[in-house]
mmCIF file of C-alpha atoms in Angstrom:
data_model
loop_
_atom_site.group_PDB
_atom_site.id
_atom_site.type_symbol
_atom_site.label_atom_id
_atom_site.label_comp_id
_atom_site.label_asym_id
_atom_site.label_seq_id
_atom_site.Cartn_x
_atom_site.Cartn_y
_atom_site.Cartn_z
ATOM 1 C CA MET N 1 0.000 0.000 0.000
ATOM 2 C CA PRO N 2 1.281 3.528 -0.737
ATOM 3 C CA TYR N 3 2.970 5.728 1.816
ATOM 4 C CA ILE N 4 1.003 8.659 3.141
ATOM 5 C CA VAL N 5 1.884 11.898 1.294
ATOM 6 C CA GLY N 6 -0.529 14.784 0.939
ATOM 7 C CA ILE N 7 -1.280 16.348 -2.442
ATOM 8 C CA GLY N 8 0.256 19.641 -1.367
ATOM 9 C CA GLN N 9 3.417 17.890 -0.240
ATOM 10 C CA ILE N 10 3.782 16.116 -3.589
ATOM 11 C CA TRP N 11 3.412 19.425 -5.427
ATOM 12 C CA ARG N 12 6.154 21.031 -3.322
ATOM 13 C CA ILE N 13 8.460 18.037 -3.767
ATOM 14 C CA LYS N 14 7.970 18.096 -7.551
ATOM 15 C CA ARG N 15 8.772 21.808 -7.730
ATOM 16 C CA ALA N 16 11.961 21.339 -5.706
ATOM 17 C CA ALA N 17 12.993 18.332 -7.815
ATOM 18 C CA ALA N 18 12.436 20.290 -11.034
ATOM 19 C CA ARG N 19 14.732 23.003 -9.662
ATOM 20 C CA GLY N 20 17.516 20.439 -9.268
ATOM 21 C CA ASP N 21 17.175 19.570 -5.568
ATOM 22 C CA THR N 22 18.572 16.018 -5.450
ATOM 23 C CA ASP N 23 17.034 15.272 -2.036
ATOM 24 C CA ALA N 24 13.637 16.221 -3.470
ATOM 25 C CA MET N 25 14.288 14.028 -6.512
ATOM 26 C CA THR N 26 15.020 11.106 -4.196
ATOM 27 C CA ARG N 27 11.926 11.673 -2.079
ATOM 28 C CA LEU N 28 9.747 12.121 -5.170
ATOM 29 C CA ALA N 29 11.062 8.806 -6.473
ATOM 30 C CA GLY N 30 9.992 7.158 -3.208
ATOM 31 C CA VAL N 31 6.465 8.543 -3.603
ATOM 32 C CA LEU N 32 6.272 7.442 -7.234
ATOM 33 C CA GLN N 33 7.554 3.972 -6.421
ATOM 34 C CA ALA N 34 4.969 3.569 -3.670
ATOM 35 C CA GLN N 35 2.301 4.564 -6.202
ATOM 36 C CA GLY N 36 3.506 1.902 -8.640
ATOM 37 C CA ALA N 37 5.232 4.284 -11.084
ATOM 38 C CA ALA N 38 8.539 2.424 -10.914
ATOM 39 C CA ASP N 39 9.905 3.607 -14.269
ATOM 40 C CA GLU N 40 9.390 7.291 -13.442
ATOM 41 C CA ALA N 41 10.842 6.690 -9.978
ATOM 42 C CA GLU N 42 13.923 5.098 -11.533
ATOM 43 C CA SER N 43 14.367 8.091 -13.855
ATOM 44 C CA TRP N 44 14.431 10.539 -10.921
ATOM 45 C CA LEU N 45 16.774 8.314 -8.920
ATOM 46 C CA ARG N 46 19.195 8.072 -11.826
ATOM 47 C CA ARG N 47 19.192 11.879 -12.162
ATOM 48 C CA ALA N 48 19.892 12.360 -8.464
ATOM 49 C CA ALA N 49 22.488 9.578 -8.334
ATOM 50 C CA GLY N 50 24.222 11.086 -11.355
ATOM 51 C CA LEU N 51 24.440 14.324 -9.354
ATOM 52 C CA ASP N 52 26.249 12.433 -6.562
ATOM 53 C CA ASN N 53 23.349 12.017 -4.126
ATOM 54 C CA ARG N 54 24.272 8.927 -2.122
ATOM 55 C CA ASP N 55 20.748 8.362 -0.802
ATOM 56 C CA ALA N 56 19.559 8.191 -4.407
ATOM 57 C CA MET N 57 22.336 5.717 -5.211
ATOM 58 C CA THR N 58 21.178 3.438 -2.402
ATOM 59 C CA SER N 59 17.500 3.768 -3.345
ATOM 60 C CA LEU N 60 18.306 3.085 -7.002
ATOM 61 C CA ALA N 61 20.274 0.005 -5.980
ATOM 62 C CA ASN N 62 17.328 -1.184 -3.872
ATOM 63 C CA LEU N 63 14.969 -0.743 -6.821
ATOM 64 C CA LEU N 64 17.301 -2.579 -9.203
ATOM 65 C CA ASN N 65 17.955 -5.379 -6.737
ATOM 66 C CA GLY N 66 14.221 -5.905 -6.246
ATOM 67 C CA ARG N 67 13.854 -6.084 -10.022
ATOM 68 C CA GLY N 68 16.572 -8.732 -10.310
ATOM 69 C CA ALA N 69 19.234 -6.460 -11.856
ATOM 70 C CA VAL N 70 21.713 -7.612 -9.227
ATOM 71 C CA SER N 71 24.950 -6.659 -10.990
ATOM 72 C CA GLU N 72 23.972 -3.010 -11.493
ATOM 73 C CA ALA N 73 22.459 -2.888 -7.997
ATOM 74 C CA GLU N 74 25.778 -4.061 -6.550
ATOM 75 C CA SER N 75 27.590 -1.339 -8.511
ATOM 76 C CA TRP N 76 25.371 1.420 -7.073
ATOM 77 C CA TYR N 77 25.599 -0.030 -3.550
ATOM 78 C CA ARG N 78 29.376 0.142 -3.862
ATOM 79 C CA GLU N 79 29.217 3.755 -5.084
ATOM 80 C CA ALA N 80 27.065 4.779 -2.117
ATOM 81 C CA ALA N 81 29.093 2.718 0.344
ATOM 82 C CA ALA N 82 32.253 4.433 -0.880
ATOM 83 C CA ARG N 83 30.552 7.678 0.175
ATOM 84 C CA ASN N 84 30.052 6.315 3.717
ATOM 85 C CA ASP N 85 26.333 5.446 3.410
ATOM 86 C CA MET N 86 25.837 2.841 6.119
ATOM 87 C CA TYR N 87 22.537 1.655 4.595
ATOM 88 C CA ALA N 88 24.319 0.905 1.312
ATOM 89 C CA MET N 89 27.025 -0.910 3.261
ATOM 90 C CA HIS N 90 24.411 -3.021 5.036
ATOM 91 C CA ASN N 91 22.476 -3.804 1.854
ATOM 92 C CA LEU N 92 25.670 -4.626 -0.014
ATOM 93 C CA GLY N 93 26.534 -7.032 2.768
ATOM 94 C CA MET N 94 23.110 -8.670 2.457
ATOM 95 C CA LEU N 95 23.506 -9.011 -1.314
ATOM 96 C CA LEU N 96 26.962 -10.560 -0.953
ATOM 97 C CA LEU N 97 25.696 -12.937 1.728
ATOM 98 C CA GLN N 98 22.956 -14.116 -0.623
ATOM 99 C CA GLN N 99 25.654 -14.742 -3.240
ATOM 100 C CA GLY N 100 27.577 -16.900 -0.777
ATOM 101 C CA ASP N 101 30.407 -14.405 -0.164
ATOM 102 C CA ALA N 102 30.214 -14.354 3.622
ATOM 103 C CA GLY N 103 33.747 -12.968 3.985
ATOM 104 C CA GLU N 104 33.190 -9.684 2.144
ATOM 105 C CA ALA N 105 29.661 -9.477 3.552
ATOM 106 C CA MET N 106 31.137 -9.529 7.077
ATOM 107 C CA SER N 107 33.503 -6.713 6.083
ATOM 108 C CA TRP N 108 30.621 -4.461 4.969
ATOM 109 C CA PHE N 109 28.455 -5.395 7.978
ATOM 110 C CA ARG N 110 31.370 -4.415 10.206
ATOM 111 C CA ALA N 111 31.760 -1.056 8.439
ATOM 112 C CA ALA N 112 28.016 -0.349 8.702
ATOM 113 C CA ALA N 113 27.891 -1.468 12.338
ATOM 114 C CA GLU N 114 30.736 0.919 13.198
ATOM 115 C CA ARG N 115 28.540 3.719 11.832
ATOM 116 C CA GLY N 116 25.582 2.661 13.979
ATOM 117 C CA ASN N 117 23.531 0.376 11.713
ATOM 118 C CA PRO N 118 21.632 -1.995 14.057
ATOM 119 C CA GLY N 119 20.805 -4.542 11.344
ATOM 120 C CA SER N 120 24.493 -4.967 10.570
ATOM 121 C CA LYS N 121 25.281 -5.319 14.276
ATOM 122 C CA ARG N 122 22.752 -8.158 14.530
ATOM 123 C CA ASN N 123 24.148 -9.825 11.421
ATOM 124 C CA LEU N 124 27.681 -9.637 12.775
ATOM 125 C CA GLU N 125 26.574 -11.262 16.017
ATOM 126 C CA ARG N 126 24.707 -13.996 14.179
ATOM 127 C CA LEU N 127 27.480 -14.726 11.688
ATOM 128 C CA SER N 128 30.210 -14.622 14.321
ATOM 129 C CA GLU N 129 28.555 -17.129 16.633
ATOM 130 C CA GLU N 130 28.731 -20.857 16.084
ATOM 131 C CA PRO N 131 25.299 -22.525 16.237
ATOM 132 C CA LYS N 132 24.580 -23.991 19.656
ATOM 133 C CA GLU N 133 25.851 -27.540 20.010
ATOM 134 C CA ALA N 134 27.048 -27.361 16.395
ATOM 135 C CA GLY N 135 29.254 -30.411 16.837
ATOM 136 C CA GLU N 136 26.367 -32.501 18.127
ATOM 137 C CA GLN N 137 24.146 -31.206 15.333
ATOM 138 C CA ASP N 138 26.742 -32.134 12.731
ATOM 139 C CA ARG N 139 27.130 -35.604 14.196
ATOM 140 C CA ALA N 140 23.363 -36.160 14.343
ATOM 141 C CA ALA N 141 23.007 -35.058 10.729
ATOM 142 C CA ALA N 142 25.861 -37.328 9.689
ATOM 143 C CA HIS N 143 24.071 -40.237 11.355
ATOM 144 C CA GLY N 144 20.897 -39.712 9.372
ATOM 145 C CA ASP N 145 18.770 -37.573 11.721
ATOM 146 C CA ALA N 146 16.466 -35.734 9.280
ATOM 147 C CA GLU N 147 15.566 -32.989 11.776
ATOM 148 C CA ALA N 148 19.251 -32.322 12.442
ATOM 149 C CA MET N 149 19.916 -32.272 8.691
ATOM 150 C CA ASN N 150 17.223 -29.653 8.178
ATOM 151 C CA GLU N 151 18.463 -27.528 11.093
ATOM 152 C CA LEU N 152 22.018 -27.729 9.794
ATOM 153 C CA GLY N 153 20.831 -26.716 6.321
ATOM 154 C CA ASP N 154 18.964 -23.781 7.833
ATOM 155 C CA ALA N 155 22.040 -22.645 9.800
ATOM 156 C CA LEU N 156 24.197 -22.865 6.675
ATOM 157 C CA ALA N 157 21.650 -20.932 4.593
ATOM 158 C CA ARG N 158 21.575 -18.124 7.173
ATOM 159 C CA ARG N 159 25.363 -17.907 6.866
ATOM 160 C CA GLY N 160 25.165 -17.633 3.090
ATOM 161 C CA GLN N 161 26.564 -21.127 2.445
ATOM 162 C CA LEU N 162 23.778 -21.990 0.040
ATOM 163 C CA ARG N 163 25.279 -24.964 -1.753
ATOM 164 C CA ALA N 164 26.040 -26.750 1.494
ATOM 165 C CA ALA N 165 22.568 -25.844 2.769
ATOM 166 C CA GLU N 166 20.954 -27.282 -0.361
ATOM 167 C CA SER N 167 22.860 -30.538 0.106
ATOM 168 C CA TRP N 168 21.557 -31.007 3.662
ATOM 169 C CA PHE N 169 18.004 -29.974 2.730
ATOM 170 C CA ARG N 170 18.049 -32.588 -0.044
ATOM 171 C CA LYS N 171 19.217 -35.287 2.349
ATOM 172 C CA ALA N 172 16.501 -34.414 4.884
ATOM 173 C CA ALA N 173 13.805 -34.098 2.201
ATOM 174 C CA GLY N 174 14.855 -37.520 0.903
ATOM 175 C CA ARG N 175 13.989 -38.828 4.372
ATOM 176 C CA ASP N 176 10.463 -37.335 4.130
ATOM 177 C CA HIS N 177 11.129 -34.269 6.288
ATOM 178 C CA THR N 178 8.341 -31.841 5.315
ATOM 179 C CA GLY N 179 10.097 -28.722 6.580
ATOM 180 C CA ALA N 180 13.188 -29.585 4.527
ATOM 181 C CA MET N 181 11.024 -30.034 1.434
ATOM 182 C CA HIS N 182 9.700 -26.513 1.969
ATOM 183 C CA ASN N 183 13.147 -25.053 2.629
ATOM 184 C CA LEU N 184 14.615 -26.779 -0.402
ATOM 185 C CA GLY N 185 11.759 -25.561 -2.596
ATOM 186 C CA CYS N 186 12.251 -21.965 -1.469
ATOM 187 C CA LEU N 187 16.020 -22.095 -1.896
ATOM 188 C CA LEU N 188 15.747 -23.531 -5.417
ATOM 189 C CA TYR N 189 13.082 -21.003 -6.412
ATOM 190 C CA GLU N 190 15.193 -18.098 -5.169
ATOM 191 C CA ASN N 191 18.131 -19.482 -7.162
ATOM 192 C CA GLY N 192 16.045 -19.460 -10.339
ATOM 193 C CA GLU N 193 15.360 -23.200 -10.429
ATOM 194 C CA VAL N 194 11.632 -22.560 -10.504
ATOM 195 C CA SER N 195 10.336 -25.898 -11.788
ATOM 196 C CA GLU N 196 12.142 -28.071 -9.253
ATOM 197 C CA GLY N 197 11.475 -25.540 -6.509
ATOM 198 C CA LYS N 198 7.744 -25.697 -7.198
ATOM 199 C CA SER N 199 7.861 -29.493 -7.225
ATOM 200 C CA TRP N 200 9.252 -29.578 -3.678
ATOM 201 C CA LEU N 201 6.765 -26.961 -2.501
ATOM 202 C CA ASP N 202 3.942 -29.055 -4.000
ATOM 203 C CA LYS N 203 5.157 -32.081 -2.039
ATOM 204 C CA ALA N 204 5.403 -30.160 1.232
ATOM 205 C CA ALA N 205 1.997 -28.511 0.743
ATOM 206 C CA ALA N 206 0.395 -31.877 -0.033
ATOM 207 C CA ARG N 207 1.736 -33.085 3.328
ATOM 208 C CA GLY N 208 -0.077 -30.243 5.117
ATOM 209 C CA SER N 209 2.672 -27.639 5.484
ATOM 210 C CA ALA N 210 1.028 -24.223 5.852
ATOM 211 C CA ASP N 211 4.426 -22.606 5.212
ATOM 212 C CA ALA N 212 4.662 -24.425 1.888
ATOM 213 C CA MET N 213 1.085 -23.504 0.979
ATOM 214 C CA ARG N 214 1.872 -19.849 1.594
ATOM 215 C CA SER N 215 5.124 -20.035 -0.422
ATOM 216 C CA LEU N 216 3.371 -21.872 -3.220
ATOM 217 C CA GLY N 217 0.679 -19.202 -3.293
ATOM 218 C CA GLY N 218 3.328 -16.513 -3.653
ATOM 219 C CA LEU N 219 5.119 -18.395 -6.417
ATOM 220 C CA LEU N 220 1.901 -18.917 -8.377
ATOM 221 C CA PHE N 221 0.893 -15.273 -7.969
ATOM 222 C CA ASP N 222 4.287 -14.183 -9.318
ATOM 223 C CA ARG N 223 3.590 -16.372 -12.374
ATOM 224 C CA GLY N 224 0.203 -14.733 -12.932
ATOM 225 C CA GLU N 225 -1.813 -17.771 -11.802
ATOM 226 C CA ALA N 226 -3.958 -15.734 -9.399
ATOM 227 C CA ASP N 227 -6.820 -18.209 -8.954
ATOM 228 C CA GLU N 228 -4.591 -21.123 -7.964
ATOM 229 C CA ALA N 229 -2.511 -18.767 -5.817
ATOM 230 C CA GLU N 230 -5.655 -17.702 -3.962
ATOM 231 C CA SER N 231 -6.624 -21.331 -3.385
ATOM 232 C CA TRP N 232 -3.307 -22.149 -1.678
ATOM 233 C CA LEU N 233 -3.212 -18.894 0.274
ATOM 234 C CA ARG N 234 -6.737 -19.498 1.521
ATOM 235 C CA ARG N 235 -5.871 -23.031 2.639
ATOM 236 C CA ALA N 236 -2.856 -21.736 4.551
ATOM 237 C CA ALA N 237 -4.844 -18.817 6.005
ATOM 238 C CA GLU N 238 -7.507 -21.231 7.243
ATOM 239 C CA LEU N 239 -4.688 -23.064 9.042
ATOM 240 C CA ALA N 240 -4.029 -19.774 10.912
ATOM 241 C CA HIS N 241 -0.875 -18.841 8.973
ATOM 242 C CA PRO N 242 -0.521 -15.049 9.517
ATOM 243 C CA GLU N 243 1.601 -14.350 6.423
ATOM 244 C CA ALA N 244 -0.880 -16.235 4.266
ATOM 245 C CA MET N 245 -3.747 -14.238 5.783
ATOM 246 C CA ASN N 246 -1.978 -10.998 4.891
ATOM 247 C CA ALA N 247 -1.072 -12.187 1.395
ATOM 248 C CA LEU N 248 -4.656 -13.319 0.786
ATOM 249 C CA ALA N 249 -5.887 -9.916 1.929
ATOM 250 C CA GLY N 250 -3.545 -8.243 -0.543
ATOM 251 C CA LEU N 251 -4.896 -10.379 -3.366
ATOM 252 C CA LEU N 252 -8.483 -9.542 -2.391
ATOM 253 C CA PHE N 253 -7.663 -5.828 -2.249
ATOM 254 C CA ARG N 254 -6.463 -6.037 -5.837
ATOM 255 C CA ARG N 255 -9.870 -7.434 -6.777
ATOM 256 C CA ASP N 256 -11.675 -4.663 -4.868
ATOM 257 C CA GLU N 257 -13.209 -7.197 -2.472
ATOM 258 C CA LEU N 258 -12.576 -4.681 0.276
ATOM 259 C CA ASP N 259 -14.677 -6.078 3.126
ATOM 260 C CA LYS N 260 -13.164 -9.555 2.797
ATOM 261 C CA ALA N 261 -9.701 -8.064 2.420
ATOM 262 C CA GLU N 262 -10.066 -5.980 5.570
ATOM 263 C CA SER N 263 -11.344 -8.999 7.477
ATOM 264 C CA TRP N 264 -8.262 -11.066 6.598
ATOM 265 C CA THR N 265 -5.970 -8.105 7.271
ATOM 266 C CA ARG N 266 -7.443 -7.752 10.762
ATOM 267 C CA LYS N 267 -7.060 -11.494 11.387
ATOM 268 C CA ALA N 268 -3.415 -11.375 10.311
ATOM 269 C CA ALA N 269 -2.767 -8.297 12.461
ATOM 270 C CA ALA N 270 -4.407 -10.005 15.437
ATOM 271 C CA ASN N 271 -2.000 -12.899 14.815
ATOM 272 C CA ASP N 272 1.004 -10.582 15.217
ATOM 273 C CA ASN N 273 1.865 -10.000 11.541
ATOM 274 C CA PRO N 274 3.648 -6.605 11.272
ATOM 275 C CA GLY N 275 2.924 -6.209 7.558
ATOM 276 C CA ALA N 276 -0.791 -6.649 8.183
ATOM 277 C CA MET N 277 -0.663 -4.155 11.045
ATOM 278 C CA HIS N 278 0.901 -1.604 8.710
ATOM 279 C CA ASN N 279 -1.564 -2.330 5.900
ATOM 280 C CA LEU N 280 -4.483 -2.008 8.296
ATOM 281 C CA GLY N 281 -3.116 1.323 9.493
ATOM 282 C CA VAL N 282 -2.919 2.598 5.893
ATOM 283 C CA LEU N 283 -6.473 1.440 5.197
ATOM 284 C CA LEU N 284 -7.801 3.185 8.311
ATOM 285 C CA TYR N 285 -5.826 6.354 7.563
ATOM 286 C CA LYS N 286 -7.359 6.582 4.095
ATOM 287 C CA ARG N 287 -10.806 6.286 5.713
ATOM 288 C CA GLY N 288 -10.002 9.110 8.118
ATOM 289 C CA GLU N 289 -9.894 6.860 11.202
ATOM 290 C CA LEU N 290 -6.628 8.409 12.347
ATOM 291 C CA SER N 291 -6.543 7.290 15.970
ATOM 292 C CA GLU N 292 -6.860 3.584 15.190
ATOM 293 C CA ALA N 293 -4.545 3.985 12.184
ATOM 294 C CA GLU N 294 -1.815 5.451 14.380
ATOM 295 C CA SER N 295 -2.309 2.666 16.909
ATOM 296 C CA TRP N 296 -1.675 -0.007 14.262
ATOM 297 C CA PHE N 297 1.284 1.927 12.830
ATOM 298 C CA ARG N 298 2.819 1.926 16.312
ATOM 299 C CA GLU N 299 2.210 -1.809 16.764
ATOM 300 C CA ALA N 300 3.872 -2.515 13.406
ATOM 301 C CA ALA N 301 6.755 -0.124 14.076
ATOM 302 C CA ALA N 302 7.406 -1.768 17.438
ATOM 303 C CA ARG N 303 7.946 -5.020 15.503
ATOM 304 C CA GLY N 304 10.431 -3.429 13.116
ATOM 305 C CA ASN N 305 8.188 -2.555 10.137
ATOM 306 C CA THR N 306 9.958 0.327 8.389
ATOM 307 C CA GLY N 307 6.921 1.282 6.302
ATOM 308 C CA ALA N 308 4.979 1.882 9.507
ATOM 309 C CA MET N 309 7.856 3.944 10.921
ATOM 310 C CA ASN N 310 7.871 6.108 7.795
ATOM 311 C CA ASP N 311 4.099 6.541 7.931
ATOM 312 C CA LEU N 312 4.251 7.500 11.606
ATOM 313 C CA GLY N 313 6.832 10.105 10.622
ATOM 314 C CA ARG N 314 4.612 11.457 7.861
ATOM 315 C CA LEU N 315 1.568 11.438 10.123
ATOM 316 C CA ARG N 316 3.455 13.421 12.763
ATOM 317 C CA LYS N 317 4.831 15.824 10.160
ATOM 318 C CA GLU N 318 1.309 16.532 8.874
ATOM 319 C CA ARG N 319 0.371 17.470 12.445
ATOM 320 C CA GLY N 320 3.345 19.824 12.675
ATOM 321 C CA GLU N 321 5.139 17.594 15.210
ATOM 322 C CA ARG N 322 8.504 17.823 13.475
ATOM 323 C CA GLY N 323 10.609 16.465 16.334
ATOM 324 C CA GLU N 324 8.541 13.291 16.577
ATOM 325 C CA ALA N 325 8.476 13.023 12.773
ATOM 326 C CA LYS N 326 12.276 13.189 12.567
ATOM 327 C CA TYR N 327 12.538 10.516 15.245
ATOM 328 C CA TRP N 328 10.430 8.054 13.239
ATOM 329 C CA PHE N 329 12.213 8.820 9.966
ATOM 330 C CA ARG N 330 15.545 8.126 11.702
ATOM 331 C CA GLN N 331 14.179 4.876 13.136
ATOM 332 C CA ALA N 332 13.098 3.782 9.654
ATOM 333 C CA ARG N 333 16.486 4.556 8.116
ATOM 334 C CA SER N 334 18.418 2.697 10.805
ATOM 335 C CA SER N 335 16.295 -0.467 10.692
#
């Protein structure tokens, strides 16, 4: 759902951007991207990045990375990181970790953590610690314990060692471990091996895995198979899977089935899903129910949802509470 920006604010941002204000260009791109105008957003980000705005470089890299243009995204992350942008450093570390380069990822997490990035601090702690009882886990996996195999695969995947993780997931899935089937399916799908990934998700979903049903619903939606996606999301939602509830609500919103969508959003929010809390806050804000909207934004923000933090900042700014607004914008940037 789009961020909250008033019509008057957009007009002022556009005027400043047209005058060459690179910060305004970057903020305008954020508004446009939230409204679904990704191409226009990219154009403004490229203009601002070309004028040496490091925030625009990072935002452009985020947009490209989300689109799958990983090589160019990495290039822009490096440009921004070279200009001491800790968010670019953190995101570059995440990208490298996904590519299996844990060594360089650690280097960028360390640089970002030294500049106060809390996400990088958490990643450093996680990557620096050996899993509890790792030796026992390794031995159990080596002796054919499917649960230990899956846990070892999960630990390796979190460290960016994806090939080793895949090997252990395959071994556990071969021993009928449903969770490993799901994990293997997701890993393969994210690596571009869509057909085999879907096959493992199908197997896990058929065995009753709500996680697999939700993942399968997302995969099918990405492929444009909305009806089948809805069927799997609904099955998972009826098994009280909060992410599936929220995803189903999003699908229903797209179809303008607003009452049903709100109902599932509320159920997901009641089941502690931060994304649903944020979405519910946006829905209520647009209806003018500002008190309840702010309440849900705060619940989502307390659980780390950066969209909710940004919307709390915008809500406070609209009220003229600039100090509180700046606080929430800073919280969003550092998350």
